[in-house]
PDB file of C-alpha atoms and ligand atoms in Angstrom:
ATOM      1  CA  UNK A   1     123.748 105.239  67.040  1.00 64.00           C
ATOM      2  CA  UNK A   2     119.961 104.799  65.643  1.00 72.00           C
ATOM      3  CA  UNK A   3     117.527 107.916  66.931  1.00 72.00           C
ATOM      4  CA  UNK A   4     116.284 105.368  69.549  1.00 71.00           C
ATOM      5  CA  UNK A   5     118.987 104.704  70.723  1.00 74.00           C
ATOM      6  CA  UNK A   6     119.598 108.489  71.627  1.00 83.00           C
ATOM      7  CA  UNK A   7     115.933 109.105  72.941  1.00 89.00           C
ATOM      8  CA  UNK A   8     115.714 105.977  74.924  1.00 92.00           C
ATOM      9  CA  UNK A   9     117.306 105.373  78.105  1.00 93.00           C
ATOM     10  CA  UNK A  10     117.408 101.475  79.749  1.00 92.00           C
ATOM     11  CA  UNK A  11     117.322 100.919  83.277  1.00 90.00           C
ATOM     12  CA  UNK A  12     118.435  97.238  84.330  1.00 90.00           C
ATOM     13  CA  UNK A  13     117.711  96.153  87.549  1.00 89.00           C
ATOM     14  CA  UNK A  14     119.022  92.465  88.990  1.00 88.00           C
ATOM     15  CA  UNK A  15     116.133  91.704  91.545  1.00 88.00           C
ATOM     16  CA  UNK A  16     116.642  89.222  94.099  1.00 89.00           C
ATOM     17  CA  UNK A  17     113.969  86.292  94.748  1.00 95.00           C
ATOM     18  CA  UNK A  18     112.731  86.853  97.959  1.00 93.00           C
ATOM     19  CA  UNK A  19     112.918  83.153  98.768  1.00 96.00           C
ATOM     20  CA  UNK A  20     116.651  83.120  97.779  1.00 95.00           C
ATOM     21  CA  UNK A  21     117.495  86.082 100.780  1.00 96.00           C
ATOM     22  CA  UNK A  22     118.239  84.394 104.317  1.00 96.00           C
ATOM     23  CA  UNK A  23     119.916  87.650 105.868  1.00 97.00           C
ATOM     24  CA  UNK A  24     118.558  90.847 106.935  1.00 98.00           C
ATOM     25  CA  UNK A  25     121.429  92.410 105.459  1.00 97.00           C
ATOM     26  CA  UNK A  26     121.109  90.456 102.488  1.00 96.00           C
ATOM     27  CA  UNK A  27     117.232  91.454 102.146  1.00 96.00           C
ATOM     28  CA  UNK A  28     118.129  94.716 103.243  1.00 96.00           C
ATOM     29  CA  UNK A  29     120.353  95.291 100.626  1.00 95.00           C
ATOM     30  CA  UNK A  30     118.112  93.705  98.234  1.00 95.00           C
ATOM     31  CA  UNK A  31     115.555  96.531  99.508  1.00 95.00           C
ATOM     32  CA  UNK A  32     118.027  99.074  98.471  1.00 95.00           C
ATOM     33  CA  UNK A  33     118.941  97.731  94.916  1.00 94.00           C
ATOM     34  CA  UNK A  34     114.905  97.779  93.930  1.00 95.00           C
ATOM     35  CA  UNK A  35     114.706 101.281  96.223  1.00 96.00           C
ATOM     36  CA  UNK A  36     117.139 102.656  93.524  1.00 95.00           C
ATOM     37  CA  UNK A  37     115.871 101.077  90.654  1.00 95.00           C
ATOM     38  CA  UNK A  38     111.675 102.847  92.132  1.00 97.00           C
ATOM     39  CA  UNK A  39     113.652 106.018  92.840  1.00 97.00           C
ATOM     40  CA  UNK A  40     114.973 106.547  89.130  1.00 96.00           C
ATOM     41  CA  UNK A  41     111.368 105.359  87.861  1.00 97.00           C
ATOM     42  CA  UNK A  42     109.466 107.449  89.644  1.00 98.00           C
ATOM     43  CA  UNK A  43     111.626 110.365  88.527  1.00 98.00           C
ATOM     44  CA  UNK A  44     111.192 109.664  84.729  1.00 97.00           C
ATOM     45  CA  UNK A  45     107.430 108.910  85.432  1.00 98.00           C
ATOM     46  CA  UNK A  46     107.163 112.862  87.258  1.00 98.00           C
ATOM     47  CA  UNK A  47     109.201 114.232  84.349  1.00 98.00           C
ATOM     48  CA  UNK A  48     106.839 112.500  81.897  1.00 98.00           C
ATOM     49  CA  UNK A  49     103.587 112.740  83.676  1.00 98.00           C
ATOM     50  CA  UNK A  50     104.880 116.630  83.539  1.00 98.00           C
ATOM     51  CA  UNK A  51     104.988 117.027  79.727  1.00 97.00           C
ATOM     52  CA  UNK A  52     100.925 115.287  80.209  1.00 98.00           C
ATOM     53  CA  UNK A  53      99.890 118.606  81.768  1.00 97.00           C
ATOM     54  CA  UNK A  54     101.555 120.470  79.458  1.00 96.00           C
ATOM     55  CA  UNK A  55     100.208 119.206  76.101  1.00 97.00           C
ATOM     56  CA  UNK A  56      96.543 118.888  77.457  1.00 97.00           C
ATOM     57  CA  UNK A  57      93.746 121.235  77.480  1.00 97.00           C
ATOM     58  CA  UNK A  58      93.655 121.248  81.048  1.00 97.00           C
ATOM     59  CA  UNK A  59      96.691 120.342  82.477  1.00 95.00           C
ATOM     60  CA  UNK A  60      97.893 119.875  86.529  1.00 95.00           C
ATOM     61  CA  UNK A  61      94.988 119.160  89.433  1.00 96.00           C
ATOM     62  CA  UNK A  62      92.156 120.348  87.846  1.00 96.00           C
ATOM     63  CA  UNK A  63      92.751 117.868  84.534  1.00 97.00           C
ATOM     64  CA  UNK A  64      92.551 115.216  86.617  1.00 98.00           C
ATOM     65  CA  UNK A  65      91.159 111.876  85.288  1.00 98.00           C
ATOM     66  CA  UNK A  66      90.255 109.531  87.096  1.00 98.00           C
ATOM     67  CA  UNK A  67      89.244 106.702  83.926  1.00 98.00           C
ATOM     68  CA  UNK A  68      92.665 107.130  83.454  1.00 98.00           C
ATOM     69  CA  UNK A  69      94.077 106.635  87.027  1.00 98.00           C
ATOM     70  CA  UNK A  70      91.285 103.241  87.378  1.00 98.00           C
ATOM     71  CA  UNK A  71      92.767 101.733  83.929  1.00 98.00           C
ATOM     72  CA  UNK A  72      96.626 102.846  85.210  1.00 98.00           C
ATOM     73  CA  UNK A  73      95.955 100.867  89.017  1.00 98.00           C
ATOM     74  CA  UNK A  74      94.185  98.170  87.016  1.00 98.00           C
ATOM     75  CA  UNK A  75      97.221  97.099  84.677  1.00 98.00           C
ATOM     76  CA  UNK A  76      99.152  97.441  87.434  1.00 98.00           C
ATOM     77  CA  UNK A  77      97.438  95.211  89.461  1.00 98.00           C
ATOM     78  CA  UNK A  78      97.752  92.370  86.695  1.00 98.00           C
ATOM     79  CA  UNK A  79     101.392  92.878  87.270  1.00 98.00           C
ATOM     80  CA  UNK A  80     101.172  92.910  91.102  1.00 98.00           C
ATOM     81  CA  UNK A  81      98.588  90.704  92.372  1.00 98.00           C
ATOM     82  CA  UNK A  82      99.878  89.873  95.610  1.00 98.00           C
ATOM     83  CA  UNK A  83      99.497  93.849  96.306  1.00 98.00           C
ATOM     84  CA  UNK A  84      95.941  94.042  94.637  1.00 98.00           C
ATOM     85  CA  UNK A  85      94.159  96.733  93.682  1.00 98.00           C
ATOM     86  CA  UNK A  86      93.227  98.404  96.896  1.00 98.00           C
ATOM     87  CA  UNK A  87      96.990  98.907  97.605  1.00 98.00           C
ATOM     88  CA  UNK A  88      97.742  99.989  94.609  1.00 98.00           C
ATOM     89  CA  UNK A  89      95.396 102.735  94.401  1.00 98.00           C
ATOM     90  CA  UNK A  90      96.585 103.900  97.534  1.00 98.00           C
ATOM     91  CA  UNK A  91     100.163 104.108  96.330  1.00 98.00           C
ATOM     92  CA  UNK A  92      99.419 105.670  92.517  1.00 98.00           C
ATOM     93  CA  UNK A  93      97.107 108.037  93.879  1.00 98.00           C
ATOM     94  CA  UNK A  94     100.560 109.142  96.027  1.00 98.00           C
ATOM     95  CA  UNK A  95     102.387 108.594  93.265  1.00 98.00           C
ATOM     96  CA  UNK A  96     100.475 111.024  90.299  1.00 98.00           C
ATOM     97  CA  UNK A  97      99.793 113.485  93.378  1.00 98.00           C
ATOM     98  CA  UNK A  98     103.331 114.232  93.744  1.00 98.00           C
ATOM     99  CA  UNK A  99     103.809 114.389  89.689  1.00 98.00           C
ATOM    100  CA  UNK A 100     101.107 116.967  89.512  1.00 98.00           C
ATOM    101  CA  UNK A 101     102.523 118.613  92.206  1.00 98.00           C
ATOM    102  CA  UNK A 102     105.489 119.040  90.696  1.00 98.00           C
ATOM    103  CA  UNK A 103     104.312 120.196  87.670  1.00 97.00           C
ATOM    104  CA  UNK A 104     102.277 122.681  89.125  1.00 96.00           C
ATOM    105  CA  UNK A 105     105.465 124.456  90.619  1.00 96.00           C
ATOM    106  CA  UNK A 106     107.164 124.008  87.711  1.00 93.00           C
ATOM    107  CA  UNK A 107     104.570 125.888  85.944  1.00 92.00           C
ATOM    108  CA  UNK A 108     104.580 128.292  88.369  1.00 93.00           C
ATOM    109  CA  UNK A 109     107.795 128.688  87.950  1.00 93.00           C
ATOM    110  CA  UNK A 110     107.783 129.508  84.187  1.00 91.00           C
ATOM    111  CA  UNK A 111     105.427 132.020  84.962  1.00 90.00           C
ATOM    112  CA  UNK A 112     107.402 134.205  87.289  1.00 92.00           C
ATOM    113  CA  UNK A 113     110.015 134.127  85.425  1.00 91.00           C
ATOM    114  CA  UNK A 114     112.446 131.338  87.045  1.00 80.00           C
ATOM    115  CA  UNK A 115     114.329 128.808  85.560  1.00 60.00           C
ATOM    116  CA  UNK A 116     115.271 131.192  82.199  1.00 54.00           C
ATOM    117  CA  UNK A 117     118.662 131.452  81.678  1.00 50.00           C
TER     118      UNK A 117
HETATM  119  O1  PRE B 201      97.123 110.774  81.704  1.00 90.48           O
HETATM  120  C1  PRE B 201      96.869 111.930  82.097  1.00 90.48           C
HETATM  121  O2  PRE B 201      95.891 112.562  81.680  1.00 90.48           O
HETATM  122  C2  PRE B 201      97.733 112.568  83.088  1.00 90.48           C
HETATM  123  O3  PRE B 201      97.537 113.724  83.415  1.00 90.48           O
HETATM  124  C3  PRE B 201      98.811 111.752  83.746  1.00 90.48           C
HETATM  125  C4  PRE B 201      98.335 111.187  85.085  1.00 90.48           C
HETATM  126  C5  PRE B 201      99.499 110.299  85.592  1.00 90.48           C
HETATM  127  O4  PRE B 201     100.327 110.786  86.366  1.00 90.48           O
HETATM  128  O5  PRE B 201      99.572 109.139  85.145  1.00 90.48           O
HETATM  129  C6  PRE B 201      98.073 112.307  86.026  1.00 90.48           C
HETATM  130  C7  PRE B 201      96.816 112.757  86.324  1.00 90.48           C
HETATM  131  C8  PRE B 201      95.621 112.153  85.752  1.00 90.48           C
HETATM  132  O6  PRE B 201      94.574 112.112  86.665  1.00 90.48           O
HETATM  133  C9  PRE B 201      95.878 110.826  85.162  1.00 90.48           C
HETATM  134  C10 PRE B 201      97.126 110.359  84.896  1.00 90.48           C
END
């Protein structure tokens, strides 16, 4: 197995058309399958924004940079026009609050002592 192989992990998801769903069970269970899919992303994205704070200068709430957020939303929104900009501020800003968050305890943690075997 090649290095990346080993370092990489792939996530496949099998998304649904919206226009192909005509039950509420079937979208609802199309909501799921993408709710999993957001669920494991979101993870990885926490665990990643996390080593971010680490490696720079200032790390966690107060290294906040908001170039950085505006050229994040702004890809995005290339990707998901229908949501727009706007929106998707909204939900990043949500989404690298709770990353820093968790960093922040996780730091925290280190410091007291927790988490060492
Ligand atoms: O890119 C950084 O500098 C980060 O700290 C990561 C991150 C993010 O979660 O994407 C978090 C906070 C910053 O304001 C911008 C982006």
């Amino acid at each position: 197995m090649s290095d990346q192989t080993l370092q990489h992990e792939e996530l496949r998801v099998t998304i649904p058309r919206a226009e192909a769903l005509a039950t509420v069970e079937e979208a609802r269970a199309a909501i799921d399958g993408i709710d999993a899919a957001l669920a494991a992303l979101l993870e990885r994205r926490a665990a990643v924004a996390g080593v971010v704070q680490r490696l720079k200068p200032v790390g966690g709430f107060a290294g906040r940079c908001p170039d950085r957020e505006r050229q994040i939303v702004a890809a995005m929104a290339e990707r998901a026009p229908t949501l727009g900009p706007e929106r998707l501020a909204r939900i990043m800003n949500a989404v690298i609050e709770a990353g820093l968050e968790v960093a922040e305890l996780q730091r925290r943690n280190v410091q007291d002592g927790h988490g060492r075997g």
